[in-house]
XYZ file of C-alpha atoms in Angstrom:
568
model
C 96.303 102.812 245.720
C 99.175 105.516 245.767
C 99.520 107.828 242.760
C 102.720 108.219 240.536
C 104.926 110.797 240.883
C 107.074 111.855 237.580
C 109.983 110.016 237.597
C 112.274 108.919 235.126
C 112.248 105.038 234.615
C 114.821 102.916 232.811
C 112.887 100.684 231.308
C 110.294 99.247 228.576
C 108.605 100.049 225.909
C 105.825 101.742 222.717
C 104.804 104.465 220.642
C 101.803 106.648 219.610
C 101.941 108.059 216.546
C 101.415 106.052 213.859
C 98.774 103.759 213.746
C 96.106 106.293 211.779
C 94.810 109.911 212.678
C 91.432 108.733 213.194
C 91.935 106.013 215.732
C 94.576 108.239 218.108
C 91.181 110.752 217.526
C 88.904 108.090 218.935
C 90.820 107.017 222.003
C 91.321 110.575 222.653
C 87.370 111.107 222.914
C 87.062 107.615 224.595
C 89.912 107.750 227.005
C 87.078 109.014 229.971
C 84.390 106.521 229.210
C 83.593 103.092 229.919
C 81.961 101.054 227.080
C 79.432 98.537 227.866
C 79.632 95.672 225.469
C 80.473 91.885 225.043
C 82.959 89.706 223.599
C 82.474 87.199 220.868
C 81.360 83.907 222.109
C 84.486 82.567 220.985
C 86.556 84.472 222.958
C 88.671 82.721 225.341
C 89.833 83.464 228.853
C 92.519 82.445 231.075
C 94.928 82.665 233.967
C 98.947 82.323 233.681
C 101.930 81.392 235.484
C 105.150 79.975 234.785
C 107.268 76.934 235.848
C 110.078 78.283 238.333
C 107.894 81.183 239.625
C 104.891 78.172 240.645
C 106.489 74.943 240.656
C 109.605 74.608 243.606
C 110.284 71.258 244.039
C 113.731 72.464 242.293
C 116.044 69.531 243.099
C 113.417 66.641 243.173
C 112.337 63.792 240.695
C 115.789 64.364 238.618
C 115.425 67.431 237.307
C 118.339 69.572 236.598
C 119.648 73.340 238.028
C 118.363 76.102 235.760
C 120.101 79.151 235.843
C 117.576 80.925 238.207
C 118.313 77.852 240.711
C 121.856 79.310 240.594
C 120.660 82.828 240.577
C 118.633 83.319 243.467
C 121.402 80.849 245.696
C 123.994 83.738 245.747
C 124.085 86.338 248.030
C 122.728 89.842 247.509
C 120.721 88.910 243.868
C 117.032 88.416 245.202
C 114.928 90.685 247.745
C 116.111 89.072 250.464
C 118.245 86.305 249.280
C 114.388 84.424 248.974
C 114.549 81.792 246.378
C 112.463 79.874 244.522
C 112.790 76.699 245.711
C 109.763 75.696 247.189
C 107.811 78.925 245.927
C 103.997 77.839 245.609
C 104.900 74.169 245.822
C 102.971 73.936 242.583
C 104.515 70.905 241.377
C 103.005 68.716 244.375
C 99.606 70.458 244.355
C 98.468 70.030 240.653
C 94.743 68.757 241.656
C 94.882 71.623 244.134
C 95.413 74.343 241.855
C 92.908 72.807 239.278
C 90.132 73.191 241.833
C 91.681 76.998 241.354
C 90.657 77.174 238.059
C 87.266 75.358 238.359
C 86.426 78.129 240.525
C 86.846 80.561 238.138
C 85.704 78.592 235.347
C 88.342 79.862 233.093
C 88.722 78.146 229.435
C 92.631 78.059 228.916
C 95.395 78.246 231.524
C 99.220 79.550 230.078
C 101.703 77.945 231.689
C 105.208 77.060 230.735
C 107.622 73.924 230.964
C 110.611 73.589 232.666
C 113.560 72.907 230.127
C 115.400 71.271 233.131
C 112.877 69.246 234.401
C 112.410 67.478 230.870
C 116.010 67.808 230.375
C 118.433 67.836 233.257
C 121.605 69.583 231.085
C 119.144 70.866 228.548
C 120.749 68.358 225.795
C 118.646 65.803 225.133
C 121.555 63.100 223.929
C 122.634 63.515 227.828
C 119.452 62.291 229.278
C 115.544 62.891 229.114
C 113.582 63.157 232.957
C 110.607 60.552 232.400
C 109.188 62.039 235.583
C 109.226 65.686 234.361
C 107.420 64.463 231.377
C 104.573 63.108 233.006
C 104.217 65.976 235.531
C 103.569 67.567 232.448
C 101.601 64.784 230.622
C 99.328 65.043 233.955
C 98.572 68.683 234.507
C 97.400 68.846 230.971
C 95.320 65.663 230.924
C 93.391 67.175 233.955
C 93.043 70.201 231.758
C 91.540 68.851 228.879
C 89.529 66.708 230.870
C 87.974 69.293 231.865
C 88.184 70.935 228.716
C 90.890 73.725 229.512
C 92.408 74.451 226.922
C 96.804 74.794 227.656
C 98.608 77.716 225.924
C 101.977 76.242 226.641
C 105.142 77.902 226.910
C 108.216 76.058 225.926
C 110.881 78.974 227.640
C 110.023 81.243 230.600
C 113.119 82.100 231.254
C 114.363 79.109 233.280
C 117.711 77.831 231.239
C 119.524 74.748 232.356
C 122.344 75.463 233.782
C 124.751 73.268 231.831
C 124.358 75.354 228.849
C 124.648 78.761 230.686
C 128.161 76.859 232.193
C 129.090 75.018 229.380
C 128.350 77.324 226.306
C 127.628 81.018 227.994
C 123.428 80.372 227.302
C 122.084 82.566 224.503
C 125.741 84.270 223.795
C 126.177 81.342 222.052
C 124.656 79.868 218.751
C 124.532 76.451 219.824
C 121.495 77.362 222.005
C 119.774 77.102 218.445
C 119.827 73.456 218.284
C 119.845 72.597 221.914
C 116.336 74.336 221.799
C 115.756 73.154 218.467
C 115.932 69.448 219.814
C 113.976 70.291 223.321
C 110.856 71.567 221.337
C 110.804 68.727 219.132
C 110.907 66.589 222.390
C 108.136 68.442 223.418
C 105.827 68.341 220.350
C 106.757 64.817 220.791
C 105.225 64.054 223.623
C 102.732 66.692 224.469
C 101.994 67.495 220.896
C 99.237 64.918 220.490
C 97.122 67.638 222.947
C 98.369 70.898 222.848
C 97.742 73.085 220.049
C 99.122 76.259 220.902
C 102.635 76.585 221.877
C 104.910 79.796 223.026
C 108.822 79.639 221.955
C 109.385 82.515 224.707
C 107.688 84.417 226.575
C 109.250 88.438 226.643
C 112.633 87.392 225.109
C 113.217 91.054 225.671
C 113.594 90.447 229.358
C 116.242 87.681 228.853
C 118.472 89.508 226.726
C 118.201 93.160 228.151
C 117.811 91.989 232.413
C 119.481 88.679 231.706
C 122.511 89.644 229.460
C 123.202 93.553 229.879
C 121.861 94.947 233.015
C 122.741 91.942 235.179
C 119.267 92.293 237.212
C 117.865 88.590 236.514
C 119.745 85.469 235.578
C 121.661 84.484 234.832
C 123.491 88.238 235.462
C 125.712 88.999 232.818
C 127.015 92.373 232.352
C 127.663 92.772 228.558
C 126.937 95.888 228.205
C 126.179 97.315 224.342
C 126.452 94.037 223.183
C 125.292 90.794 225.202
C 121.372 91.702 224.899
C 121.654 91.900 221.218
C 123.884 88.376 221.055
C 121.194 87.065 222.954
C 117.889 88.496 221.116
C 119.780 87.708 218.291
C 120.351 83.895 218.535
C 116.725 83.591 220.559
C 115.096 84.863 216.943
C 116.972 82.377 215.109
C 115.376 79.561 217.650
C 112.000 81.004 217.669
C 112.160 80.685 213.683
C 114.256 77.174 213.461
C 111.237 75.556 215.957
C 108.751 77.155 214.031
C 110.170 75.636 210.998
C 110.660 72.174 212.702
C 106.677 72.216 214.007
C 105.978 73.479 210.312
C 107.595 70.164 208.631
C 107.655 67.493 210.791
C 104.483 68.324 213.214
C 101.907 70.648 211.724
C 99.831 68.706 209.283
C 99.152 65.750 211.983
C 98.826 67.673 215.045
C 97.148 70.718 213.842
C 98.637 73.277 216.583
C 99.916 76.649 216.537
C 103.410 78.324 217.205
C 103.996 81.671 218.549
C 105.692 83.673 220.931
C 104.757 86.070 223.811
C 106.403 89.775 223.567
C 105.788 91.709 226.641
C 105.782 95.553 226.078
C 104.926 98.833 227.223
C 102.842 101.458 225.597
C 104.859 105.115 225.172
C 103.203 108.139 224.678
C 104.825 111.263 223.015
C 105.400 113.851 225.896
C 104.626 116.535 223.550
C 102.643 115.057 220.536
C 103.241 118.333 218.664
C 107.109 118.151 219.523
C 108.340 115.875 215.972
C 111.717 114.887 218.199
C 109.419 113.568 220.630
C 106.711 111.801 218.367
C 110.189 110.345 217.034
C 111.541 108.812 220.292
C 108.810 107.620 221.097
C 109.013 105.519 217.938
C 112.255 104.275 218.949
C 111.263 103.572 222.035
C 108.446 100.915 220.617
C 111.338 100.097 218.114
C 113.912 99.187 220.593
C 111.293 96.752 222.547
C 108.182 95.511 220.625
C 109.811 95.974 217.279
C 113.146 94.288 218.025
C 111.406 90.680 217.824
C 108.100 91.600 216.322
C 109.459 93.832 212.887
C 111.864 90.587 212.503
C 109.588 88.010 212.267
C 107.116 89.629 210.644
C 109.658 91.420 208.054
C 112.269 89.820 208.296
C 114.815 91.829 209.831
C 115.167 94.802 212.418
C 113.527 97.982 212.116
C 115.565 100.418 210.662
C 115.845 103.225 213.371
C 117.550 100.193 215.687
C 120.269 99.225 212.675
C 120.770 103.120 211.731
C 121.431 104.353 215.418
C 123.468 101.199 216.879
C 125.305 101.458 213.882
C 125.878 104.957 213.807
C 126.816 104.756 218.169
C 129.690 101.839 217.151
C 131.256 103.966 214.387
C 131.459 106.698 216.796
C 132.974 104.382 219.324
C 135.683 103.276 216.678
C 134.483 99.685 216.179
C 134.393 98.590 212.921
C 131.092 96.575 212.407
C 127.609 97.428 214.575
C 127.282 96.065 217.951
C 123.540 94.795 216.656
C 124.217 91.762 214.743
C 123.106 91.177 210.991
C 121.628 88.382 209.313
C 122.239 87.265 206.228
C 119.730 87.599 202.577
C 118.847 83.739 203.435
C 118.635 84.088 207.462
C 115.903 86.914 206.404
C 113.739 84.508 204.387
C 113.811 81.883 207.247
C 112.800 84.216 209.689
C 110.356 86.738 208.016
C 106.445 84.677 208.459
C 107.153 82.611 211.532
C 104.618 83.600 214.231
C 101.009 81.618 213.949
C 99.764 84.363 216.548
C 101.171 86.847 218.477
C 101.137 86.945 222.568
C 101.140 90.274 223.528
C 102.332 91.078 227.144
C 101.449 94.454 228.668
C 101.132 95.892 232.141
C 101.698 99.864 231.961
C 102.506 102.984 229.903
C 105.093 105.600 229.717
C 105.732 108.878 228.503
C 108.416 109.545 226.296
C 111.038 112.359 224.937
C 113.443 112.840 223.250
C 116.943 112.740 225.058
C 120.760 112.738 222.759
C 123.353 110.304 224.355
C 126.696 111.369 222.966
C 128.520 108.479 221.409
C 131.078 108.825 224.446
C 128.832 107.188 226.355
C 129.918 103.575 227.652
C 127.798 101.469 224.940
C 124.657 100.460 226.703
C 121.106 99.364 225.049
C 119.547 102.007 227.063
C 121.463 105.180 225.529
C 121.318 103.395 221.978
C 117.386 104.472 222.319
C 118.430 108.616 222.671
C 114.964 108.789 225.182
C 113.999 109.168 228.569
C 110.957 107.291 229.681
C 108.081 109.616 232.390
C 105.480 108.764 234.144
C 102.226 111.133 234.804
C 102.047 111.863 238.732
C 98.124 111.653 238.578
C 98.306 107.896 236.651
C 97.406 105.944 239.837
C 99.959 103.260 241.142
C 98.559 99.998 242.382
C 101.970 99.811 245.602
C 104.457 98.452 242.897
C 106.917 101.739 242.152
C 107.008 100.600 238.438
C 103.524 99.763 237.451
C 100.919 102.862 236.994
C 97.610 102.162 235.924
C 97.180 103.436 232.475
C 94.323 101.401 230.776
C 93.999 103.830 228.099
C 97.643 102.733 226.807
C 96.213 98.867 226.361
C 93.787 100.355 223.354
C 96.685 102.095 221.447
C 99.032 98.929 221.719
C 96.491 96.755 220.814
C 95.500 99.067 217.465
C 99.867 99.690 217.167
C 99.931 95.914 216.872
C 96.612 95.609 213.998
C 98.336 98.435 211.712
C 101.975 97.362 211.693
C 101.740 93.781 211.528
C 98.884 93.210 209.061
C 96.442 92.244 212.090
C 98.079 89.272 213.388
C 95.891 86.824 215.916
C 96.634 88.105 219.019
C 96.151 86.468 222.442
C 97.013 88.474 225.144
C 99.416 86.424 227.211
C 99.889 88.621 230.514
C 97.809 91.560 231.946
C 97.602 92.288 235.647
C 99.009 94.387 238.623
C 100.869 93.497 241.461
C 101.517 95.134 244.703
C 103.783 95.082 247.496
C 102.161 93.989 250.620
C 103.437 93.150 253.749
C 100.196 91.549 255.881
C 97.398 89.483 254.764
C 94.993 91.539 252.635
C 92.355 89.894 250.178
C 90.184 93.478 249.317
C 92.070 94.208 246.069
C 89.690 96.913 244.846
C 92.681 98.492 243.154
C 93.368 95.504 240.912
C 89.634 95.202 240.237
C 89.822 98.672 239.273
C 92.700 97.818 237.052
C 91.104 94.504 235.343
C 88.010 96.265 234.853
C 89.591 99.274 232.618
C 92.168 97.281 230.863
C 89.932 94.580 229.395
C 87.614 97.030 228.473
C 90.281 99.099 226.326
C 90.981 95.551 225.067
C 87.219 95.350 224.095
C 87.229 99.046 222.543
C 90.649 97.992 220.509
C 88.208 94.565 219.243
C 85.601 97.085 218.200
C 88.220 98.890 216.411
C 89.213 95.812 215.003
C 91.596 94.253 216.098
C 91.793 90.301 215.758
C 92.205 89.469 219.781
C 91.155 85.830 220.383
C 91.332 85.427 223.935
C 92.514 87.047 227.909
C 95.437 85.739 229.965
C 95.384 87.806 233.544
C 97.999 87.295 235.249
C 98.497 86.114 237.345
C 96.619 82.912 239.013
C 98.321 83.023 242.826
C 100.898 84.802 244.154
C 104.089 83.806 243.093
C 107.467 84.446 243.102
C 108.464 87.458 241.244
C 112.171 87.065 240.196
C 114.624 89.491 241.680
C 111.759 90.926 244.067
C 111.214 87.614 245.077
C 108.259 87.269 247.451
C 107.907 91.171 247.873
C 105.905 91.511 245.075
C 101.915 89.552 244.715
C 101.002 89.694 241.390
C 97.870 86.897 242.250
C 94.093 86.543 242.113
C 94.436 84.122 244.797
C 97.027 84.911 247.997
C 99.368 82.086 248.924
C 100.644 81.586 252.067
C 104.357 81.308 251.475
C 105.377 81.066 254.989
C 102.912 78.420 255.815
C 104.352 74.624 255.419
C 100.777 74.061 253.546
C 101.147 77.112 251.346
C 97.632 77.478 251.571
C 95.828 79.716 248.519
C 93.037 81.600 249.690
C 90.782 83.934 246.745
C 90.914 87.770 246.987
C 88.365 90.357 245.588
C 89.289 90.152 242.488
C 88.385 86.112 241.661
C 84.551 86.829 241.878
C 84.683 90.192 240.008
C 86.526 87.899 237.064
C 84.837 85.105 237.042
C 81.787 87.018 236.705
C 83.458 89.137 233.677
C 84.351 85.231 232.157
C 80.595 84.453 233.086
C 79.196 87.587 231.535
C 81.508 87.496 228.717
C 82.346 90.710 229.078
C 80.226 93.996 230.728
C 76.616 93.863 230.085
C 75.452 97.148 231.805
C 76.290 99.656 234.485
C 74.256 98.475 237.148
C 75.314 94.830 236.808
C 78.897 95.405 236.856
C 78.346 97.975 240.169
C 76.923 94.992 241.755
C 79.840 92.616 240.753
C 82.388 94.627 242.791
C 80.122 95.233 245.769
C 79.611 91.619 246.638
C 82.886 91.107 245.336
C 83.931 93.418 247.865
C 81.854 91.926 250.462
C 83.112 87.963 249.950
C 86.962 89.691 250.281
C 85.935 91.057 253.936
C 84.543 88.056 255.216
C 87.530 85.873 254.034
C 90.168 88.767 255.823
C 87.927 87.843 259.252
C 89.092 84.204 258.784
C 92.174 84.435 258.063
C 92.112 87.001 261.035
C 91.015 84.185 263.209
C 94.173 82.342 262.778
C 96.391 85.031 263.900
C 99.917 82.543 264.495
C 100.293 82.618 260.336
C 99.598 86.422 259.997
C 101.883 87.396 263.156
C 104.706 85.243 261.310
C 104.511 86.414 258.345
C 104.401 89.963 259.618
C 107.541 88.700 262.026
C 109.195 87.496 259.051
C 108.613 90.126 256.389
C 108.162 93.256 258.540
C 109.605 92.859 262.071
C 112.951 90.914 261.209
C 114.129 93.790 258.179
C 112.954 96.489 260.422
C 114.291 95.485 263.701
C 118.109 94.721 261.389
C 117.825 97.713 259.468
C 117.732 99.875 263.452
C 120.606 97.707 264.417
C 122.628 98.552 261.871
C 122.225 102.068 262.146
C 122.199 101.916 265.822
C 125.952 100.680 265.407
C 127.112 103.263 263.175
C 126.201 105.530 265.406
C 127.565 104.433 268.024
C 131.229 103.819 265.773
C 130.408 107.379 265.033
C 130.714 108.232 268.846
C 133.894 105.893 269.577
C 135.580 108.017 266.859
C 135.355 111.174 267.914
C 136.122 110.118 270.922
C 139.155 108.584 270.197
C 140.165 112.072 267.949
C-alpha cells in the first residue's frame, strides 16, 4: 500500500461543516479508534457490478451498440484500446457467478440492466430483445430462489447508441420519454420480483466525464454547459419514472424507486479559515447536492444557481449556463427518491481557490476550489483513491442532517488497485473494508437510517477508461484466459465472516479473521503459481509488450536524434 502525496486532483466531491458541532466533535475524538459493535439483524449485505463492466457478450442474442460499445472501439479512448467486449463473460456464466455469491452468503446483489440488450435502439416502438429479457428474468429467478434479494439498476451508464446518434443522448429532452417507456418495460416484466429499483447510478459521472470532460462515453466536450444539459434532463427522468412506478406500479407491486449518487467526502483545509469551510460547501454542492438538494427540495442549491449565474453574466451571456425549471417542474421533482444509494470511495481536502470569469466556462472553475489530498492518507496502488475511512462517518451524518434522514443503502464502497501479476493477499483492501464499514456502523450509532452494504465490487471487472488496469474485485478474474476463470482473494473470507458476524464482535475475533484470511490468500497464490503459462501471459501481455514498445519508441528517437545532427 503506497501513501499519498499532496496533489491537487480535479475531481469529486463533500463538505464538513455543517451537519452539527457535536457530531464533527465526536468523529474528531473517534477518528483513532475502532468500535466493536453489530448491526441490526435486518441489515442487509451485498456485492455489485454493472452490465457492460460484467456482461461482454456485446453483439450477441440481438442486443444493440451502447455508446460504450462505440467508445472503447476507437483508438486512443481506453488504457490500451481494451474493450469491453467479452470483459468477465458474465452474461454466459450466470450459474457460475451465483456459486460466487453462495460463497459469500451475501443477501442482495446490485446489478444493473442493459438498456440495449432489452432494447436494441433504446425505443421500445422499434423493437423489444425477448432474449435480453429473459437473461434478466433468469439471473434474478436464481436470486430469489435462493433468496437474494436484487437491487436493480435500470442505467449504469450504458446508453444505446441510436439515441446518442440520433438525438445527442441526454443533451436532448427526448431522453425523458425514451427512458420513461424503458422503465415501464422493465417494471413490466421484472416488476412482479424486484422491489427495489435504481434510475441511475452516479448521474454525476455521465454528465461531468460523459458530457464536459470527454473522459468516458460517449466523449463530448461541452464545456460549461453539456454536464448541466445532461444532469438536467437525467433529473427530469429520475422524477417522470418515479412518477410512472408511483401510478401505474406501486400499489400492486409494492417496490421501491431510488437512485445511486456517488460522492466524495471534502474536508475544510483550514476549518478555522470561513473561505475554506465555504468551498468546501460548494464543493459537496456542486456533486452530492446537484441531484440530491433537487429531489429532495426541489431545485438546486443555491451556491450552484448564484455562482453559474454570476460566471455567465460575466461571460456576457444573457441567461445562466445551469438550466432552470419551472414553479410546476419543482413540484414534480421535489419528494421523488424512496431511498437514497449513496456511493463513496475516498475523501479530499478542500480550499478555497477564485477562477476569474475569463476563464473558458468549465464545471470545474464554476466550483472556485481546489481539491488536496493528505500525503500520510494511505493509497491502496490506484493514484486517485486514498484510504480515508474517517470521511465515510461525516458523509453518512452530511446525508441524515440535510435530507431529513432518508433510507440509505450504500450502493458502492471498495478500493481498487493497479496490478500487473496475479496477487490474491489483498491485506490493503481488508484494511480498507474493515475501517469503512465500521465508520458506517459509528454513523448508524449516530443515527443514521442505513439499511444495508453494497462492496464493490464482486470480481474484477472492467473499469471504463482504465479498462483492465484497474481490479476493483473480491474475486480476481482471469481476463486473458479463454475460461476467464474467478479465483477468491483475501478479502472474500474476511467479508463473509463480517456478513456472518453481522458486523465486529470483539478484537480478538476479528484479529483472527484476517490471519486465516491471510493464510487461505497464500495457499491459493501457490496454485495459481503452479500453472505458470496463464501468469507468464498475462505478465507478457500487460507488462512485457508496453514495456518492451515503450524502449522501442524511445530507442528510435534517439537514434532520429543522431541522424539529425548528423545530417546538420
Amino acid at each position: 500500500m503506497k501513501i499519498c502525496g499532496l496533489w491537487v486532483v480535479h475531481v469529486l466531491t463533500l463538505a464538513f461543516f455543517a451537519w452539527g458541532d457535536d457530531n464533527i466533535q465526536q468523529t474528531r475524538n473517534d477518528r483513532g479508534t475502532f468500535y466493536y459493535g453489530t448491526f441490526p439483524s435486518s441489515f442487509s449485505w451485498g456485492v455489485g457490478s454493472s452490465a457492460y463492466q460484467i456482461e461482454g457478450a456485446w453483439d450477441s442474442d440481438g442486443k444493440g451498440e451502447s455508446i460504450w460499445d462505440v467508445f472503447t472501439h476507437r483508438k486512443g479512448k481506453v488504457f490500451m484500446n481494451q474493450t469491453g467486449d467479452s470483459t468477465c463473460d458474465g452474461y454466459n456464466k450466470v450459474k457460475e457467478d451465483f456459486e460466487l455469491l453462495k460463497e459469500l452468503k451475501v443477501s442482495h446483489y446490485r446489478f444493473s440492466l442493459s438498456w440495449p440488450r432489452i432494447i436494441p435502439t433504446g425505443i421500445q416502438a422499434e423493437g423489444i430483445n425477448e432474449k435480453g429479457i429473459k437473461y434478466y428474468n433468469d439471473l434474478i429467478n436464481i436470486l430469489l430462489q435462493n433468496k437474494i434479494t436484487p437491487l436493480v439498476t435500470l442505467y449504469h451508464w450504458d446508453l444505446p447508441q441510436k439515441l446518442q446518434g440520433r438525438y445527442g443522448g441526454w443533451q436532448n429532452i427526448s431522453m425523458v420519454t425514451y427512458f420513461n417507456d424503458y422503465a415501464n418495460l422493465c417494471f413490466e416484466r421484472f416488476g412482479d420480483r424486484v422491489k427495489h429499483w435504481i434510475t441511475f447510478n452516479c448521474p454525476w459521472s455521465v454528465a461531468v466525464h460523459g458530457y464536459e470532460t470527454g473522459k468516458h462515453a460517449p466523449g463530448m466536450k461541452l464545456m460549461g454547459t453539456g454536464a448541466y444539459k445532461a444532469a438536467h434532463h437525467m433529473i427530469k427522468a429520475h422524477a417522470q419514472v418515479w412518477h410512472s412506478y408511483n401510478k401505474n406500479w406501486r400499489i400492486k407491486q409494492q417496490g421501491m424507486v431510488g437512485i445511486s449518487l456517488t460522492t466524495e467526502w471534502g474536508e475544510p483545509v483550514d476549518i478555522s479559515n470561513q473561505k475554506d469551510i465555504e468551498a468546501a460547501d460548494r464543493f459537496i454542492q456542486f456533486h452530492l447536492g446537484w441531484f440530491a438538494n433537487t429531489l429532495y427540495n426541489g431545485d438546486y442549491p443555491q451556491i450552484m444557481k448564484e455562482l453559474i449565474g454570476q460566471k455567465s453574466a460575466h461571460q456576457g451571456l444573457r441567461v445562466s449556463r445551469l438550466p432552470t425549471f419551472t414553479s410546476q417542474e419543482k413540484s414534480y421533482i421535489k419528494g421523488t427518491v424512496d431511498f437514497l444509494g449513496i456511493g463513496h470511495f475516498t475523501t479530499r481536502y478542500i480550499t478555497s481557490r477564485n477562477y476569474p470569469s475569463t476563464h473558458s466556462p468549465s464545471f470545474y472553475t464554476d466550483r472556485d476550489l481546489t481539491e488536496l489530498v493528505d500525503p500520510r492518507w494511505p493509497e491502496p496502488e490506484s493514484n486517485w483513491l486514498c484510504s480515508v475511512p474517517w470521511g465515510f462517518r461525516r458523509l453518512l451524518n452530511y446525508v441524515k442532517t440535510h435530507y431529513g434522514n432518508p433510507m440509505v443503502f450504500v450502493t458502492e464502497n471498495g478500493a481498487s488497485e493497479k496490478m500487473q501479476c496475479v496477487e490474491l493477499c489483498d491485506e490493503w483492501r481488508i484494511q480498507y473494508l474493515k475501517g469503512y464499514i465500521n465508520e458506517m456502523l459509528k454513523a448508524m450509532k449516530d443515527g443514521a437510517n442505513v439499511q444495508g452494504y453494497t462492496a464493490w465490487s464482486l470480481m474484477d471487472m472492467f473499469e471504463w477508461d482504465d479498462g483492465f488496469s484497474e481490479r476493483s474485485g473480491l474475486f480476481y478474474v482471469e481476463f486473458q484466459n479463454k475460461n476467464k476463470s474467478r479465483y477468491p482473494k483475501a478479502s472474500v473470507p474476511f467479508f463473509k465472516r463480517i456478513i456472518a458476524a453481522n458486523g465486529f464482535p470483539n478484537p480478538r475475533e476479528v484479529e483472527n479473521w484476517q490471519r486465516k484470511s491471510i493464510e487461505t490468500c497464500s495457499t491459493m497464490n501457490q496454485l495459481l503459481a503452479a500453472d505458470p503459462l496463464t501468469t507468464h501471459m498475462e505478465m507478457v501481455t500487460e507488462i512485457v509488450v508496453p514495456t518492451v514498445f515503450t524502449i522501442c519508441i524511445l530507442i528510435s528517437a534517439v537514434l532520429l536524434m543522431i541522424l539529425l545532427r548528423r545530417q546538420s
